[in-house]
mmCIF file of C-alpha atoms in Angstrom:
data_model
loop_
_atom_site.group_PDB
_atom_site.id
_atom_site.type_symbol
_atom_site.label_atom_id
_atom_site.label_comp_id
_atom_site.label_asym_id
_atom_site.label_seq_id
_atom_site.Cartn_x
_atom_site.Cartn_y
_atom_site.Cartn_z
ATOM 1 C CA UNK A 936 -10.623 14.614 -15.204
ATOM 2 C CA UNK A 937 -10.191 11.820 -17.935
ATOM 3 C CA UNK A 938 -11.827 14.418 -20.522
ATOM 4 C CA UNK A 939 -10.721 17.711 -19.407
ATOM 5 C CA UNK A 940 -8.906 19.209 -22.696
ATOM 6 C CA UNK A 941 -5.135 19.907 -21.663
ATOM 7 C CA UNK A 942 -3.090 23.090 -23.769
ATOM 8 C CA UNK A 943 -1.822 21.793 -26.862
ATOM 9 C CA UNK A 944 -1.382 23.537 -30.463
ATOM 10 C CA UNK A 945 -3.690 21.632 -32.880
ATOM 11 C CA UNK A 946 -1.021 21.302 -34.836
ATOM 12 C CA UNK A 947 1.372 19.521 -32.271
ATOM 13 C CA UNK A 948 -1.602 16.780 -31.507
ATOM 14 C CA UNK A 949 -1.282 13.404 -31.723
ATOM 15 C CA UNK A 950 -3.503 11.160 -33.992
ATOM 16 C CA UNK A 951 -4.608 7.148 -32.470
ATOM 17 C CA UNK A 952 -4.932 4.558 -35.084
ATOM 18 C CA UNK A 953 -8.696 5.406 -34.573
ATOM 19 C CA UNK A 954 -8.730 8.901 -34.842
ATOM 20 C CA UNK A 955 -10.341 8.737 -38.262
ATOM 21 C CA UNK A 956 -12.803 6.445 -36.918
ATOM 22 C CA UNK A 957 -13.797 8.628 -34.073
ATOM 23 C CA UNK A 958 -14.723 11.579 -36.497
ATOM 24 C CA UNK A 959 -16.681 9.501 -38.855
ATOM 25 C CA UNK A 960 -18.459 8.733 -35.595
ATOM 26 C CA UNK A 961 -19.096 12.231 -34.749
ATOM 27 C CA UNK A 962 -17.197 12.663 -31.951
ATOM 28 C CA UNK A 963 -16.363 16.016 -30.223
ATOM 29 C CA UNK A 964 -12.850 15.683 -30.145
ATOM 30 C CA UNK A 965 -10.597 17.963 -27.619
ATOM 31 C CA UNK A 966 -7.004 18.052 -26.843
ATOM 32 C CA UNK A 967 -5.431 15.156 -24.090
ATOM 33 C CA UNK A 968 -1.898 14.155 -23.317
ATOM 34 C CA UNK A 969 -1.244 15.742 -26.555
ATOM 35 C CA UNK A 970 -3.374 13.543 -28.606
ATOM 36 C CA UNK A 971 -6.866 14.359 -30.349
ATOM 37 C CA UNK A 972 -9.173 12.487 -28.637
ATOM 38 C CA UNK A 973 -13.219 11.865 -28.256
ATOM 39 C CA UNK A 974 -14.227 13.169 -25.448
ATOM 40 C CA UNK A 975 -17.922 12.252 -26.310
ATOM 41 C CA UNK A 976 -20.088 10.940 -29.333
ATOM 42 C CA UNK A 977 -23.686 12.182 -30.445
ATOM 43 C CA UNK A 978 -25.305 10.205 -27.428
ATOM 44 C CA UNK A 979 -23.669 12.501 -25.040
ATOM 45 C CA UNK A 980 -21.102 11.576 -21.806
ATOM 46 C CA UNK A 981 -24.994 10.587 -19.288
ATOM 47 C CA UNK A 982 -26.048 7.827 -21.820
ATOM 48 C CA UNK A 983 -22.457 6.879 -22.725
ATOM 49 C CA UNK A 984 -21.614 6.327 -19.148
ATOM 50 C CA UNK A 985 -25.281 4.627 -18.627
ATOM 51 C CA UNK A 986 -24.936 2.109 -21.525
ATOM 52 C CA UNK A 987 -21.629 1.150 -20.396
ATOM 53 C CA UNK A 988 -22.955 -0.163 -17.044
ATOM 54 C CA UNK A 989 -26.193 -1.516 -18.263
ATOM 55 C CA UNK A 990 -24.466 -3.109 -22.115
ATOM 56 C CA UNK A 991 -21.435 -2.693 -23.592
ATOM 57 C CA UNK A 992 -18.866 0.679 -24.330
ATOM 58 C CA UNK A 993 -15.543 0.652 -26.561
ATOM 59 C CA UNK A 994 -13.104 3.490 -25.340
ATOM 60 C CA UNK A 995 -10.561 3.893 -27.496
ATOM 61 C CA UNK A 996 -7.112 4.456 -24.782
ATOM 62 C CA UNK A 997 -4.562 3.834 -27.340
ATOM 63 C CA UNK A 998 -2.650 7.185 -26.273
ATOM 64 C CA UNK A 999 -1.680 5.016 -23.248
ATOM 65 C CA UNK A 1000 2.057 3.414 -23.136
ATOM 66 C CA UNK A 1001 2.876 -0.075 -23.897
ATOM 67 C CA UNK A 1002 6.176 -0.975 -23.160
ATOM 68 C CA UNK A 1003 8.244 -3.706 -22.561
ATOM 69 C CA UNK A 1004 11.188 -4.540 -20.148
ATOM 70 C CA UNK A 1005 13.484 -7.685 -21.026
ATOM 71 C CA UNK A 1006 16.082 -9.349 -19.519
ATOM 72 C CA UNK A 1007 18.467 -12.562 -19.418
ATOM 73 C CA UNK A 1008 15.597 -14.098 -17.010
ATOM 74 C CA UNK A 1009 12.579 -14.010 -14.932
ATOM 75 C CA UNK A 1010 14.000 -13.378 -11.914
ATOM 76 C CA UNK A 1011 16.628 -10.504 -12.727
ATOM 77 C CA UNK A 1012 14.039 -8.682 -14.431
ATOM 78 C CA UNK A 1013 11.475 -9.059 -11.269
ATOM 79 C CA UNK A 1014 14.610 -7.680 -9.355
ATOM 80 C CA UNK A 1015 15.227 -4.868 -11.811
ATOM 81 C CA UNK A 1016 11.614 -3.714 -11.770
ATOM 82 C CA UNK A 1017 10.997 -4.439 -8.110
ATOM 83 C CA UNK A 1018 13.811 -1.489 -7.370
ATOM 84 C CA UNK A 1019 11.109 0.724 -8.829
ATOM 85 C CA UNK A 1020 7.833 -0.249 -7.758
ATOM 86 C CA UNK A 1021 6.508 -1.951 -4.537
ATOM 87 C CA UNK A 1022 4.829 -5.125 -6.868
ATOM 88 C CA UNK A 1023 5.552 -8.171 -6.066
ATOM 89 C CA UNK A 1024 7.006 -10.107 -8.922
ATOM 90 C CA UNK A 1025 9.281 -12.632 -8.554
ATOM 91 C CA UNK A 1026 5.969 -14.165 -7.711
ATOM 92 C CA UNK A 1027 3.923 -13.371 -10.400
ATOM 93 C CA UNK A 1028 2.797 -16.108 -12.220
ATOM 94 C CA UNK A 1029 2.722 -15.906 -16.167
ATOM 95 C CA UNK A 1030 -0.110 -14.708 -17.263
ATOM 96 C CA UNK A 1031 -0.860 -12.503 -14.450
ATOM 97 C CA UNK A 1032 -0.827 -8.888 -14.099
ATOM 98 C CA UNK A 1033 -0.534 -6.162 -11.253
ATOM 99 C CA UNK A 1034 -1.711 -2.591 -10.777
ATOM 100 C CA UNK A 1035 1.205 -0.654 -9.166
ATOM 101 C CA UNK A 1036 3.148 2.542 -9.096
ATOM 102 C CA UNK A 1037 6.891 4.139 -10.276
ATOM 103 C CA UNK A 1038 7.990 6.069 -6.944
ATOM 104 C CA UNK A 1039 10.224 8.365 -6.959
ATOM 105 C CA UNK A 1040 13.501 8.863 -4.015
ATOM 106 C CA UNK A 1041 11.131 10.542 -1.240
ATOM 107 C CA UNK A 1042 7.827 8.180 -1.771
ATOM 108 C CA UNK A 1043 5.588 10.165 -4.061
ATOM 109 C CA UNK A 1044 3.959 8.404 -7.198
ATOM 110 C CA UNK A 1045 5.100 9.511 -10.567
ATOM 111 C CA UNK A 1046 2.997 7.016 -12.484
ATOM 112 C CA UNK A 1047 0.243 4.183 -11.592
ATOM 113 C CA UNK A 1048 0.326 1.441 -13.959
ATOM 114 C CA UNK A 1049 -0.167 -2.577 -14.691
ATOM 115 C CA UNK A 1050 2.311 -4.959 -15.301
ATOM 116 C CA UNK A 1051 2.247 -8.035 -16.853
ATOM 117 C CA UNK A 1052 3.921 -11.208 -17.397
ATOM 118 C CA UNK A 1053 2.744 -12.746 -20.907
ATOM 119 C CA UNK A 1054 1.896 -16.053 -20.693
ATOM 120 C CA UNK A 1055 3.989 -17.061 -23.448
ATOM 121 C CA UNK A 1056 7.289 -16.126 -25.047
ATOM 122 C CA UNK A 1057 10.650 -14.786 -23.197
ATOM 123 C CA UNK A 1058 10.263 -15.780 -19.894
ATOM 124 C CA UNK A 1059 12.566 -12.735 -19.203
ATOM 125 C CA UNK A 1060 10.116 -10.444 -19.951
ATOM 126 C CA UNK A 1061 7.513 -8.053 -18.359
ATOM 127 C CA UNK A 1062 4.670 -5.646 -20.339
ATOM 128 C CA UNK A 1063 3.710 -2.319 -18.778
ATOM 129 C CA UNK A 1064 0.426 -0.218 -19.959
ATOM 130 C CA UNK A 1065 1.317 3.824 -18.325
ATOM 131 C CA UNK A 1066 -0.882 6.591 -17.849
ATOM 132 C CA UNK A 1067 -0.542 8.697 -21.885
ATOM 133 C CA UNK A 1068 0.874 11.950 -20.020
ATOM 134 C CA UNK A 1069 3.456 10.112 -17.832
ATOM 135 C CA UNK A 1070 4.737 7.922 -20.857
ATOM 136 C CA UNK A 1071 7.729 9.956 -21.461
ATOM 137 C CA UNK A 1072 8.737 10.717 -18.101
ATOM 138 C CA UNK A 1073 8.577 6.883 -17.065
ATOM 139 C CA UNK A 1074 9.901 5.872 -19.968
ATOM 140 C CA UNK A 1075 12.870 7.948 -19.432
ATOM 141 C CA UNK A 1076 12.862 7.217 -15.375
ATOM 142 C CA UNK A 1077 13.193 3.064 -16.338
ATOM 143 C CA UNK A 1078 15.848 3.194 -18.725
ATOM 144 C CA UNK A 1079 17.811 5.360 -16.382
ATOM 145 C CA UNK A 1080 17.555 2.909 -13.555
ATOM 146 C CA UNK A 1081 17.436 -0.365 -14.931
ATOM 147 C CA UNK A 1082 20.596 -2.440 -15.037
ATOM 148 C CA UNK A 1083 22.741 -3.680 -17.432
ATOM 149 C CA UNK A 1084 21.615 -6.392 -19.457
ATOM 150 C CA UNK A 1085 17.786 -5.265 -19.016
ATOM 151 C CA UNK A 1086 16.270 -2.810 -21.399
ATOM 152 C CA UNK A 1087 12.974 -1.123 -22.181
ATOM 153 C CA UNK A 1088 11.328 -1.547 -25.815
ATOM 154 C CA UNK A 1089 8.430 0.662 -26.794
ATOM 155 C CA UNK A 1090 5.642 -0.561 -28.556
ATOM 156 C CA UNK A 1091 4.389 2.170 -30.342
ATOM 157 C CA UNK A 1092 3.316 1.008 -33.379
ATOM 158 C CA UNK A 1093 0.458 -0.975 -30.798
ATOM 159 C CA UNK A 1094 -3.402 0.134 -30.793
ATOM 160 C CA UNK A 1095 -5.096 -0.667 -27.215
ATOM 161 C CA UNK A 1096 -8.947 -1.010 -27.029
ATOM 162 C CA UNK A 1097 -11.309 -1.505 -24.269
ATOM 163 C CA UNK A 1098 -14.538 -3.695 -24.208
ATOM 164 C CA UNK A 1099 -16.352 -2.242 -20.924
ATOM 165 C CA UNK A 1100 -19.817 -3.322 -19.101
ATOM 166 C CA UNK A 1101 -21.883 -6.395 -18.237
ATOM 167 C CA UNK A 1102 -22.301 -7.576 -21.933
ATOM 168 C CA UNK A 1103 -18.455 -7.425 -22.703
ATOM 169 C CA UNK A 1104 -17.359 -11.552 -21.838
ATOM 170 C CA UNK A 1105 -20.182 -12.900 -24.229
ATOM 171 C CA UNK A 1106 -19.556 -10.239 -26.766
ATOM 172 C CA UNK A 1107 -15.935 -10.903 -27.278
ATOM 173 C CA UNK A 1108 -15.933 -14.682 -26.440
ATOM 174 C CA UNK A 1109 -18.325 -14.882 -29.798
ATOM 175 C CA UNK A 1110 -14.367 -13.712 -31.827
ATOM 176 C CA UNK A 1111 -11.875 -14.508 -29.148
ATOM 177 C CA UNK A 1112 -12.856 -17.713 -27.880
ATOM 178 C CA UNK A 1113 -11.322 -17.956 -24.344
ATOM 179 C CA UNK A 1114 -11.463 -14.723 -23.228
ATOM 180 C CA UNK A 1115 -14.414 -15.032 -21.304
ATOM 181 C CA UNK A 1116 -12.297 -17.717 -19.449
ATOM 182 C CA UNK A 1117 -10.269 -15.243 -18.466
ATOM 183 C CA UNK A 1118 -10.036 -14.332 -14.936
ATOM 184 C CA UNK A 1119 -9.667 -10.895 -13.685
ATOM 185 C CA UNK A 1120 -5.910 -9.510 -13.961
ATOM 186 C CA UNK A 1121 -4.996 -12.048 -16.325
ATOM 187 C CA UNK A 1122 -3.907 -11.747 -19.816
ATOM 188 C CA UNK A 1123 -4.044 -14.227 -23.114
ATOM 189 C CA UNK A 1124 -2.428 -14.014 -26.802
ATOM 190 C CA UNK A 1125 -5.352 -14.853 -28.642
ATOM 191 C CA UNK A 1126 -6.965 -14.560 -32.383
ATOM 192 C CA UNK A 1127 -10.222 -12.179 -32.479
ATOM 193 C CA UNK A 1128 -11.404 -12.811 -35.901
ATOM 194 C CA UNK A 1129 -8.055 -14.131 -37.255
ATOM 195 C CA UNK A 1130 -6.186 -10.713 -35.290
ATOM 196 C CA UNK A 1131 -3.381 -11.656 -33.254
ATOM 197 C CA UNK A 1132 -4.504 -9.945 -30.043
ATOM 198 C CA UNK A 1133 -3.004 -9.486 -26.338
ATOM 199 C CA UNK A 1134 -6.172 -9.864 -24.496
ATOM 200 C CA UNK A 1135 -6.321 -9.242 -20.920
ATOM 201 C CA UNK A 1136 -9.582 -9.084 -18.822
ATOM 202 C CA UNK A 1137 -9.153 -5.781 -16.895
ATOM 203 C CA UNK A 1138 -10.103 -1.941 -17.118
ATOM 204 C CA UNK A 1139 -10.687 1.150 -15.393
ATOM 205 C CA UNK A 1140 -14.628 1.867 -15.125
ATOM 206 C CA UNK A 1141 -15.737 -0.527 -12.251
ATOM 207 C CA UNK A 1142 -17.213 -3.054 -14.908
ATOM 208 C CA UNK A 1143 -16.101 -6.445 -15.980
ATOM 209 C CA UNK A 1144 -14.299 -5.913 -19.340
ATOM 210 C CA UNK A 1145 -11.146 -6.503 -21.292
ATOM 211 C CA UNK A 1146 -8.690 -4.233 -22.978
ATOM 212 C CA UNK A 1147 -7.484 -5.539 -26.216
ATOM 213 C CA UNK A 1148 -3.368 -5.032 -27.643
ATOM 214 C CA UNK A 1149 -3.470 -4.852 -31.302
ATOM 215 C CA UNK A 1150 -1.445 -3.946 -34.420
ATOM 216 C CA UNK A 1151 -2.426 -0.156 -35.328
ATOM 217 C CA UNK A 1152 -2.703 -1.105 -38.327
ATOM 218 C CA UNK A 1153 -6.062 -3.632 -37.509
ATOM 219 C CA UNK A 1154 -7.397 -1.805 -34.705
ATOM 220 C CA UNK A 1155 -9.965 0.429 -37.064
ATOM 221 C CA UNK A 1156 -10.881 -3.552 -38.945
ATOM 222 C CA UNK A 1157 -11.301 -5.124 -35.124
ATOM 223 C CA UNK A 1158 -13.218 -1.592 -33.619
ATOM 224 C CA UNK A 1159 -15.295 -2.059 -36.186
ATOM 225 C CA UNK A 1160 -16.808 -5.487 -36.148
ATOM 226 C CA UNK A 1161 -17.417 -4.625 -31.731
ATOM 227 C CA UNK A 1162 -19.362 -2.171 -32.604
ATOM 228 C CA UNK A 1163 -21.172 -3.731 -35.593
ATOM 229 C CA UNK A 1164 -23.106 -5.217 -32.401
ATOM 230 C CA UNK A 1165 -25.883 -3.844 -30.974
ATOM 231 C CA UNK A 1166 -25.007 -3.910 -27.778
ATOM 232 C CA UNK A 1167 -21.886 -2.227 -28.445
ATOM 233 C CA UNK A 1168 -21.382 1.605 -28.678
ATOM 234 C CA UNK A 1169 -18.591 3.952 -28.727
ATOM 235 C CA UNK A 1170 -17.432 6.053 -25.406
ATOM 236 C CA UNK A 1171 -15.452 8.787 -25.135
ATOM 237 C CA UNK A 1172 -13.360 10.504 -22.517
ATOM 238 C CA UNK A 1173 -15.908 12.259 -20.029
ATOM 239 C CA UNK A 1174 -17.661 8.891 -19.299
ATOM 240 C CA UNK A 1175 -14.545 7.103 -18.733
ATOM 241 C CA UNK A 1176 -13.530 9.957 -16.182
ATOM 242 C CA UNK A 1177 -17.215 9.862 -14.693
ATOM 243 C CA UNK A 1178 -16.961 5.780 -14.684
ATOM 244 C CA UNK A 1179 -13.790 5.407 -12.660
ATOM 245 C CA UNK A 1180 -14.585 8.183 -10.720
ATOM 246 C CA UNK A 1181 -18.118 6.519 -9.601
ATOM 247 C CA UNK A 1182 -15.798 3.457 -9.021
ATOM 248 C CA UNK A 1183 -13.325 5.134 -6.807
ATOM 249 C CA UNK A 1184 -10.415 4.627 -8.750
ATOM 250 C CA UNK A 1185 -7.417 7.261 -8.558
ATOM 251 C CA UNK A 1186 -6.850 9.107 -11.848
ATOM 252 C CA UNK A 1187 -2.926 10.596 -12.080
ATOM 253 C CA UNK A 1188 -2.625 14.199 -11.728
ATOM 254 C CA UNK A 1189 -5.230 14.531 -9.614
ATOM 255 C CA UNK A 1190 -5.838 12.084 -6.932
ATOM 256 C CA UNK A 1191 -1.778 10.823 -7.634
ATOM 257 C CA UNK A 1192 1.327 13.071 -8.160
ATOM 258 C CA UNK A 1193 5.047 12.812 -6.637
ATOM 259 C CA UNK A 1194 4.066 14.548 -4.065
ATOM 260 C CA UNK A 1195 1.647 11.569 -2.905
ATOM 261 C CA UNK A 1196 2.488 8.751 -1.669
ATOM 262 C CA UNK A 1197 0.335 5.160 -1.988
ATOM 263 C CA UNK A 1198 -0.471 5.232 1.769
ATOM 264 C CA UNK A 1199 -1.984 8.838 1.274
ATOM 265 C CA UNK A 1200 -3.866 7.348 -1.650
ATOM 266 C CA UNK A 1201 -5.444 4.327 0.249
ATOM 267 C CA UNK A 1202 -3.520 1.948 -1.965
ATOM 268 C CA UNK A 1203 -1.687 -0.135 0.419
ATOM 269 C CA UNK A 1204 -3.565 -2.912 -0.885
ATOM 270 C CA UNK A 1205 -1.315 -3.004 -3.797
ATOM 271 C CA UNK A 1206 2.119 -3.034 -2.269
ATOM 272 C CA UNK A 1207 3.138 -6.693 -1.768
ATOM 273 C CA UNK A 1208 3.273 -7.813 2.210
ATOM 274 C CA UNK A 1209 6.407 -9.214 1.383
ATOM 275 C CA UNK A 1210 7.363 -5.566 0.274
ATOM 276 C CA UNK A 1211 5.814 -4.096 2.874
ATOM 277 C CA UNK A 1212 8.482 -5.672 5.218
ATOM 278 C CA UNK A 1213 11.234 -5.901 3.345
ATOM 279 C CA UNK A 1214 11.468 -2.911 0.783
ATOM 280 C CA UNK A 1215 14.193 -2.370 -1.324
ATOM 281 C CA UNK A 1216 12.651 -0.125 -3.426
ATOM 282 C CA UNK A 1217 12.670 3.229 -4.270
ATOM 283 C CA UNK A 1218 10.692 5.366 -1.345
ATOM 284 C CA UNK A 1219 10.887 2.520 1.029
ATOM 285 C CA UNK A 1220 11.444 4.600 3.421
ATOM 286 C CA UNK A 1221 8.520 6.949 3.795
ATOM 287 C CA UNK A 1222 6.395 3.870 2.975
ATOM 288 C CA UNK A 1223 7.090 1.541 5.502
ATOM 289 C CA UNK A 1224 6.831 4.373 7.743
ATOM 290 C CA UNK A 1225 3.480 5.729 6.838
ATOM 291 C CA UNK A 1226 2.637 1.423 7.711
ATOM 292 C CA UNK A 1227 3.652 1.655 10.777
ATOM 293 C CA UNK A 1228 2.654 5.318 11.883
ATOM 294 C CA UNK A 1229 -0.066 5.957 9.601
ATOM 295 C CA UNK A 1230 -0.165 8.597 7.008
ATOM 296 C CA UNK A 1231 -0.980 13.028 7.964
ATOM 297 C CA UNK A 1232 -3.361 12.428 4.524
ATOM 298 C CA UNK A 1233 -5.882 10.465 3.451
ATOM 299 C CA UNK A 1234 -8.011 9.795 0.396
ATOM 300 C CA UNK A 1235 -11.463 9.231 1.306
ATOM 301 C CA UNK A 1236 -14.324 8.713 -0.697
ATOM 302 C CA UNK A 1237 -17.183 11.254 -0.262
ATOM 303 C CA UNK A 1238 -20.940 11.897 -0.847
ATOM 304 C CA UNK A 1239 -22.904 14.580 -1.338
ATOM 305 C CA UNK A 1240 -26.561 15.719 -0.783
ATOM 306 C CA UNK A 1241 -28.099 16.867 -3.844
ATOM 307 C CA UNK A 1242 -27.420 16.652 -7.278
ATOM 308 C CA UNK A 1243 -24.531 19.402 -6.900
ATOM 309 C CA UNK A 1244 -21.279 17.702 -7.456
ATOM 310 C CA UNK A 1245 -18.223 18.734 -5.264
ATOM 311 C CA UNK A 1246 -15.676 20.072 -8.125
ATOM 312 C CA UNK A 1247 -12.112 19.608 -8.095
ATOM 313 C CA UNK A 1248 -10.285 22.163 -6.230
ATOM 314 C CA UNK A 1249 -13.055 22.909 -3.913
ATOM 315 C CA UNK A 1250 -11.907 22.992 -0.285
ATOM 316 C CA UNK A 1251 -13.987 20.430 2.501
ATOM 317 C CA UNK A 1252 -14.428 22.555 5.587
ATOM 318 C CA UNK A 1253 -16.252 21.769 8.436
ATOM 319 C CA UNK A 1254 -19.187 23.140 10.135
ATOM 320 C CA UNK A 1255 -16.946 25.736 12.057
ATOM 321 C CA UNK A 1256 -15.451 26.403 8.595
ATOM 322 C CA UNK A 1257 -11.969 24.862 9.372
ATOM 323 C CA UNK A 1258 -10.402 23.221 6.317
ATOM 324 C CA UNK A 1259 -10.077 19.404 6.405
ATOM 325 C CA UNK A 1260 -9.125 18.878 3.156
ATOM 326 C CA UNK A 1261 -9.166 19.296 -0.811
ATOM 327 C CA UNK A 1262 -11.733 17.373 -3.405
ATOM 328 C CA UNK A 1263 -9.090 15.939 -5.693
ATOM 329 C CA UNK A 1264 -11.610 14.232 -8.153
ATOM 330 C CA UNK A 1265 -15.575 15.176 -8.323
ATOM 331 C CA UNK A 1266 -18.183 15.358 -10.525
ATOM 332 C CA UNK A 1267 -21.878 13.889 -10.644
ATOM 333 C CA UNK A 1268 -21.962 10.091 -10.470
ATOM 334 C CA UNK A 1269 -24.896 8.978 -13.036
ATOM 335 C CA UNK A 1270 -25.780 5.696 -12.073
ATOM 336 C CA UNK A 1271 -25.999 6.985 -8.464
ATOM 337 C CA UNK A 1272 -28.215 10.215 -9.300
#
């Protein structure tokens, strides 16, 4: 789950821009991805993951990748990309953004991801945001498949913040005006409080909200005046996992490896139709198969009587005590009881 420690030396962890911030906080803090991270604050991952739906939560996801990809133009860098991933965007419109996947030769996922295309700048260029523990090995996958005259650009001196819950649009619009014009998957360079931001209104807990590109060096001043508001408190790890979960969203490594393919995942809703029929990228194949055929797997949401979650790793028999299946992601959902 989002805030199940991984095995790292203390030593070897990474630090956020907010790390500091998260201490003075009082934040149990536990390795992830190889950074030190809050996996919950004094309020505890129930109330964190309550006043997110019903107000306002800050997660702190800077350990995620922000990259770049830039070419001579738009469309050679949509072509260079779309050899990759099954987006489609030669039509995507500046501004806009996708949620898609790097697959790998036979059809499995290596990473989910968004990419963008700013509104404003080079129009030969496209922004990803990847998953913190896949960062390296995407990184390393583009660069080795991109063409020449494209490259990828890391932006790791970048902080990346997200404003989650029902409160978020009139909470930021009061220092970003125009972000609560936003629409969802769209993205804006704007000024919150004189910061030059890279706004976009998206997230990953299954609440309206925005996730906010800054310079590391002003993302304690910016974290700071969000959660000078009432409204506004600080979330850790275990509620984001217990958030998207609730939401049905796939987290990687658990409900996505290479091994799984989009169509197993229930995510044909985010291959283009023009893709769909076409292909021409990596893992074609198996995918346009799996459309036609239908997929031997399936990801299914389920529920369960009681207050007993199903864990992960637990197998789903039936009453004869055949296996059907594994529970890739589980835990209790709070807002459902």
């Amino acid at each position: 789950m989002a805030g199940q420690p991984t095995e790292h030396s203390l030593d070897d962890l990474k630090r956020t821009p907010l790390h500091d911030l998260h201490v003075e906080l009082g934040a149990k803090m536990v390795p992830f991805a190889g950074y030190d991270m809050p996996v919950n604050y004094p309020m505890g991952i129930l109330k964190e993951h309550l006043h997110t739906r019903a107000a306002a939560g800050l997660f702190d996801v800077s350990h995620m990748g922000q990259a770049f990809v830039r070419g001579p133009d738009h469309d050679t860098s949509a072509s260079a990309l779309e050899a990759l991933m099954p987006a489609t965007l030669h039509e995507l419109e500046p501004g806009a953004m996708r949620y898609n996947f790097l697959l790998n030769q036979e059809g499995g996922v290596i990473d989910d991801l968004i990419v963008s295309r700013p509104a404003s700048g080079d129009d030969g260029v496209f922004m990803l945001v990847v998953n913190a523990d896949r960062k390296e090995v995407d990184y390393q996958h583009i660069q080795a498949m991109l063409p020449a005259g494209v490259v990828l650009s890391r932006s790791d001196e970048k902080a990346l913040l997200a404003l989650q819950g029902p409160a978020a649009a009139a909470i930021l619009a009061c220092h970003a005006p125009g972000a609560d014009a936003l629409d969802f998957m769209t993205m804006a360079r704007l000024e919150f409080d004189g910061i030059d931001c890279q706004i976009s209104r998206s997230g990953y807990t299954g609440e309206d909200g925005f996730e906010i590109s800054v310079a590391a060096s002003q993302a304690v001043d910016l974290a700071r005046i969000l959660l000078a508001d009432v409204e506004v408190e600080p979330i850790g790890l275990g509620a984001r996992d217990s958030l998207r979960l609730e939401a049905g969203l796939c987290l990687y490594g658990h409900d996505l490896d290479e091994t799984t393919s989009p169509i197993e995942a229930g995510l044909i809703w985010a291959i283009g139709k023009r893709r769909r029929s076409d292909g021409g990228f990596q893992g074609a194949e198996r995918i346009q198969r799996e459309i036609a055929e239908g997929a031997s797997r399936r990801r299914v949401g389920i529920g369960i009587e009681g207050r007993a979650p199903a864990r992960e790793g637990s197998d789903i028999v039936n009453t004869d005590g055949q296996k059907l299946g594994l529970v890739t992601s589980g835990g209790f959902a709070p807002s459902l009881g």
